[in-house]
Coordinates of C-alpha atoms in Angstrom, one line a residue:
M1 CA 48.0 43.3 -18.7
I2 CA 47.2 39.8 -20.0
K3 CA 45.4 39.0 -16.7
K4 CA 43.3 42.1 -17.0
I5 CA 42.3 41.2 -20.6
I6 CA 41.3 37.6 -19.6
F7 CA 39.4 38.9 -16.5
S8 CA 37.5 41.4 -18.7
I9 CA 36.6 38.7 -21.2
L10 CA 35.4 36.3 -18.6
L11 CA 33.3 39.1 -17.0
F12 CA 31.8 39.9 -20.4
I13 CA 30.8 36.3 -20.8
F14 CA 29.2 36.2 -17.4
L15 CA 27.2 39.4 -17.9
F16 CA 26.1 38.5 -21.4
N17 CA 25.0 35.1 -20.3
T18 CA 23.0 36.6 -17.4
C19 CA 21.3 39.2 -19.7
A20 CA 20.5 36.7 -22.4
Y21 CA 19.1 34.0 -20.1
A22 CA 17.2 36.5 -17.9
L23 CA 14.9 36.9 -20.8
D24 CA 14.0 33.2 -20.9
Y25 CA 10.9 33.5 -18.7
S26 CA 8.2 36.0 -19.7
F27 CA 6.4 35.9 -16.3
S28 CA 7.1 35.6 -12.6
A29 CA 4.9 35.4 -9.5
R30 CA 5.6 35.7 -5.8
I31 CA 4.9 32.9 -3.3
V32 CA 5.0 33.8 0.4
S33 CA 5.6 30.9 2.6
T34 CA 3.2 30.5 5.6
G35 CA 2.1 27.7 7.9
T36 CA 4.0 25.2 9.9
K37 CA 4.3 22.2 7.6
K38 CA 7.5 21.2 5.9
Y39 CA 5.9 20.9 2.4
K40 CA 4.0 23.6 0.6
A41 CA 1.7 23.7 -2.5
V42 CA 0.4 26.4 -4.8
K43 CA -2.7 26.0 -7.0
L44 CA -2.2 27.3 -10.5
I45 CA -4.5 30.1 -11.6
P46 CA -5.9 30.9 -15.1
Q47 CA -3.3 33.6 -15.8
I48 CA -0.5 31.0 -15.4
Y49 CA -2.3 28.4 -17.5
N50 CA -2.8 31.0 -20.3
N51 CA 0.9 31.8 -20.5
T52 CA 2.6 28.5 -19.9
A53 CA 3.3 25.5 -22.1
E54 CA 0.4 23.1 -22.6
N55 CA 2.3 20.4 -20.7
L56 CA 3.4 22.8 -18.0
A57 CA 7.0 22.1 -18.9
D58 CA 8.2 25.7 -18.3
L59 CA 7.1 26.0 -14.7
E60 CA 10.1 26.7 -12.4
I61 CA 10.2 27.5 -8.7
F62 CA 13.2 29.5 -7.2
D63 CA 14.0 30.2 -3.6
E64 CA 15.4 33.4 -2.0
N65 CA 18.9 32.6 -3.3
N66 CA 17.5 32.1 -6.9
E67 CA 18.2 28.4 -6.6
P68 CA 15.7 26.0 -8.4
V69 CA 13.4 24.2 -6.0
P70 CA 12.2 20.6 -6.9
Y71 CA 8.5 20.0 -7.1
F72 CA 5.9 17.6 -8.4
I73 CA 2.5 18.3 -9.9
N74 CA -0.5 17.0 -8.0
S75 CA -3.7 16.8 -10.1
F76 CA -7.2 15.5 -10.1
S77 CA -6.3 12.6 -12.4
E78 CA -4.3 11.1 -9.5
N79 CA -6.9 12.0 -6.9
L80 CA -10.2 11.0 -8.4
G81 CA -12.0 11.1 -5.1
K82 CA -11.2 14.7 -4.5
K83 CA -12.9 16.5 -7.4
E84 CA -14.2 19.3 -5.2
Y85 CA -10.7 20.1 -4.0
F86 CA -9.3 20.3 -7.5
T87 CA -12.2 22.4 -8.9
E88 CA -12.0 26.2 -9.2
T89 CA -14.4 28.7 -10.7
F90 CA -13.7 32.2 -12.0
K91 CA -15.4 34.9 -14.1
P92 CA -13.5 35.5 -17.4
D93 CA -13.8 38.6 -19.5
F94 CA -16.0 38.3 -22.6
D95 CA -17.4 40.1 -25.6
V96 CA -20.9 39.8 -27.0
E97 CA -21.8 40.0 -30.7
E98 CA -25.1 39.6 -32.5
E99 CA -24.9 37.5 -35.6
G100 CA -28.3 37.1 -37.3
N101 CA -30.6 35.2 -34.9
S102 CA -27.7 34.2 -32.7
T103 CA -25.8 35.8 -29.8
V104 CA -22.1 34.9 -29.9
I105 CA -20.2 35.3 -26.7
K106 CA -16.5 35.2 -27.0
V107 CA -15.0 34.1 -23.7
H108 CA -11.3 35.1 -23.1
G109 CA -8.6 33.6 -20.9
L110 CA -9.4 29.9 -21.4
K111 CA -6.2 28.7 -22.9
N112 CA -4.8 25.4 -21.4
L113 CA -7.7 25.2 -18.9
K114 CA -9.3 21.8 -18.3
L115 CA -12.9 23.0 -18.3
V116 CA -15.6 21.2 -16.3
S117 CA -18.5 23.5 -17.1
I118 CA -19.4 27.0 -18.3
S119 CA -22.4 29.0 -17.0
L120 CA -24.4 32.0 -17.9
V121 CA -25.2 34.7 -15.4
T122 CA -28.4 36.5 -16.5
P123 CA -31.5 38.2 -15.2
S124 CA -33.4 37.4 -18.4
V125 CA -36.3 35.0 -18.6
F126 CA -35.7 32.5 -21.4
K127 CA -35.4 28.9 -22.6
R128 CA -33.0 28.5 -25.5
N129 CA -30.5 26.2 -27.0
V130 CA -26.9 27.1 -26.1
T131 CA -23.7 25.7 -27.6
F132 CA -20.1 26.0 -26.4
D133 CA -17.2 25.7 -28.9
G134 CA -19.3 23.5 -31.2
R135 CA -19.0 20.5 -28.8
A136 CA -21.4 20.9 -26.0
S137 CA -25.1 21.8 -26.6
K138 CA -28.0 22.0 -24.3
M139 CA -31.3 23.8 -23.7
L140 CA -30.7 26.3 -20.9
Y141 CA -33.5 28.2 -19.1
N142 CA -34.2 30.8 -16.5
L143 CA -37.9 30.7 -15.6
R144 CA -40.2 32.0 -12.9
F145 CA -43.7 30.6 -12.4
N146 CA -45.9 30.8 -9.3
N147 CA -43.2 32.6 -7.4
E148 CA -40.9 29.7 -8.0
K149 CA -37.6 29.9 -9.9
Q150 CA -36.6 27.2 -12.3
K151 CA -33.2 27.4 -13.9
D152 CA -30.4 25.5 -15.5
L153 CA -27.7 27.9 -16.8
T154 CA -24.8 25.5 -16.9
L155 CA -23.2 23.6 -19.8
T156 CA -21.2 20.6 -18.8
V157 CA -18.2 20.3 -21.1
E158 CA -15.8 17.9 -19.5
P159 CA -13.4 16.5 -20.3
Y160 CA -12.2 19.5 -22.4
K161 CA -8.9 21.1 -22.5
V162 CA -9.1 24.4 -24.4
T163 CA -6.2 25.0 -26.8
S164 CA -7.0 28.6 -27.7
D165 CA -7.4 31.7 -25.6
I166 CA -11.0 32.3 -26.7
G167 CA -14.0 30.0 -26.5
E168 CA -17.4 30.7 -28.1
I169 CA -20.8 30.4 -26.6
V170 CA -23.6 30.6 -29.1
I171 CA -27.2 31.3 -28.0
D172 CA -29.9 30.4 -30.6
N173 CA -32.5 33.3 -30.2
K174 CA -34.7 32.3 -33.1
D175 CA -36.9 35.4 -33.5
D176 CA -36.7 36.6 -29.9
K177 CA -34.6 39.5 -28.7
P178 CA -31.2 38.6 -27.2
I179 CA -31.0 37.9 -23.5
E180 CA -28.9 40.0 -21.2
V181 CA -25.7 38.2 -20.0
T182 CA -24.0 40.0 -17.1
A183 CA -21.2 37.4 -16.4
I184 CA -19.8 34.1 -17.4
E185 CA -18.6 31.5 -14.9
A186 CA -16.0 29.0 -16.0
T187 CA -15.2 26.0 -13.8
Y188 CA -12.0 24.1 -14.4
L189 CA -9.8 21.4 -12.9
V190 CA -6.7 22.8 -11.2
D191 CA -3.2 21.4 -10.8
E192 CA -1.0 22.2 -7.8
L193 CA 2.8 22.3 -7.4
V194 CA 4.0 20.6 -4.3
F195 CA 7.5 21.4 -3.0
E196 CA 9.7 21.3 0.1
G197 CA 9.2 24.8 1.5
S198 CA 11.0 25.1 4.8
G199 CA 14.1 26.8 3.5
S200 CA 12.9 30.2 2.4
K201 CA 10.3 32.8 3.5
E202 CA 9.5 33.6 -0.1
Y203 CA 9.7 31.8 -3.4
T204 CA 9.3 32.9 -7.1
L205 CA 7.4 31.0 -9.7
K206 CA 8.7 31.6 -13.2
F207 CA 6.9 30.6 -16.4
G208 CA 6.5 31.5 -20.1
N209 CA 9.4 29.9 -22.0
S210 CA 8.4 28.3 -25.3
E211 CA 11.9 26.7 -25.7
I212 CA 11.4 24.4 -22.8
K213 CA 9.6 21.3 -24.1
K214 CA 10.3 18.6 -21.5
P215 CA 8.4 18.7 -18.1
K216 CA 10.6 18.8 -15.0
S217 CA 11.3 15.5 -13.3
Y218 CA 12.6 15.5 -9.7
D219 CA 13.3 12.8 -7.2
L220 CA 10.6 14.3 -5.0
S221 CA 8.0 12.7 -7.2
N222 CA 9.3 9.2 -6.3
Y223 CA 8.0 9.5 -2.8
K224 CA 5.1 11.9 -3.3
E225 CA 2.6 9.6 -1.8
Y226 CA 4.3 10.0 1.6
I227 CA 4.3 13.8 1.2
L228 CA 0.6 13.8 0.3
N229 CA -0.2 11.6 3.4
E230 CA 1.8 13.9 5.6
G231 CA 0.0 17.0 4.4
Y232 CA 1.1 20.4 3.3
D233 CA 0.3 24.1 3.6
V234 CA -1.5 25.6 0.5
L235 CA 0.0 29.0 -0.4
S236 CA -1.3 31.7 -2.6
I237 CA 0.2 33.2 -5.8
E238 CA 0.8 36.9 -5.7
D239 CA 2.1 39.8 -7.8
I240 CA 2.2 38.2 -11.3
K241 CA 4.5 40.3 -13.5
G242 CA 5.4 40.1 -17.1
S243 CA 3.9 40.1 -20.6
P244 CA 3.5 37.4 -23.3
A245 CA 6.4 36.8 -25.6
K246 CA 6.0 38.2 -29.1
D247 CA 4.3 36.0 -31.7
L248 CA 7.3 34.9 -33.9
S249 CA 5.0 34.0 -36.8
S250 CA 4.0 37.7 -37.2
V251 CA 6.8 39.6 -35.6
K252 CA 10.5 38.9 -36.1
E253 CA 12.5 39.6 -32.9
P254 CA 15.4 42.1 -33.5
Y255 CA 17.9 39.9 -31.7
D256 CA 18.4 36.2 -31.1
Y257 CA 20.2 36.4 -27.8
K258 CA 21.2 32.7 -27.6
T259 CA 22.7 32.8 -31.1
L260 CA 24.6 36.0 -30.2
F261 CA 25.8 34.4 -27.0
N262 CA 27.1 31.3 -28.9
I263 CA 28.9 33.6 -31.5
G264 CA 30.3 35.7 -28.6
V265 CA 31.7 32.6 -26.9
S266 CA 33.3 31.4 -30.1
I267 CA 35.0 34.8 -30.7
V268 CA 36.2 34.9 -27.1
A269 CA 37.6 31.3 -27.3
V270 CA 39.5 32.3 -30.4
V271 CA 40.9 35.5 -28.8
L272 CA 41.9 33.6 -25.6
S273 CA 43.6 31.0 -27.8
V274 CA 45.6 33.7 -29.6
I275 CA 46.6 35.4 -26.3
I276 CA 47.7 32.1 -24.7
F277 CA 49.7 31.1 -27.9
L278 CA 51.5 34.5 -27.9
K279 CA 52.2 34.2 -24.2
I280 CA 53.7 30.8 -24.7
K281 CA 55.7 31.9 -27.7
K282 CA 57.4 34.6 -25.7

């Protein structure tokens, strides 16, 4: 009977621990291993940057057995001669509002991106002053004369790491009608995670844990120059699943799982001590 009670208690601890800590990461993504090289790499995409820590501390790679996989971050700052390789462009969502004589474009999905430039896509003919986030300002234009196009629709903003999800583009229209903006193109510097990827056919990248403050540090980084010289296969990130954690400043979570876990362990320890004491007494 005593053995059954102890077994049940230990099983309860294991299951509770699994449930509580399974909630640690808000997002996961699938990485399919391809290629023939021993080492692999994945380039981070905007959706990952938007939902991870600013210092990328909460990025974790797991193999098919759910075991952590060591990695190091390879970035442009360490490869200054390879800017083109570490540059990516995407078209973020945006909203347009007219405020007086200005067009305000709110660009979404920029959090934690290291922006290089931001560009307008428009069929309108114009030459107007455009500002991004109050820090970069320039006269942009899209003109046609003598069947020749003249245009400069790009604001250079580097170096600039966006700390909020939304950036604002302001177009000074003066007394003219607003121009038509069909798309926004944001160019940013990308980081890649490099890891030893010969052990599994598939890996999982987990991220989105505000409690993890310190970036990962593995032995792999001590000899990364040899890995970079040897080369690696660049893999793609697929099937991102999850949703952002609740904003604790506005919504109080109904349960603090780690506190409950600690309380549960303390109670179990007391119960086990009583059981062992009674067993010895007999």
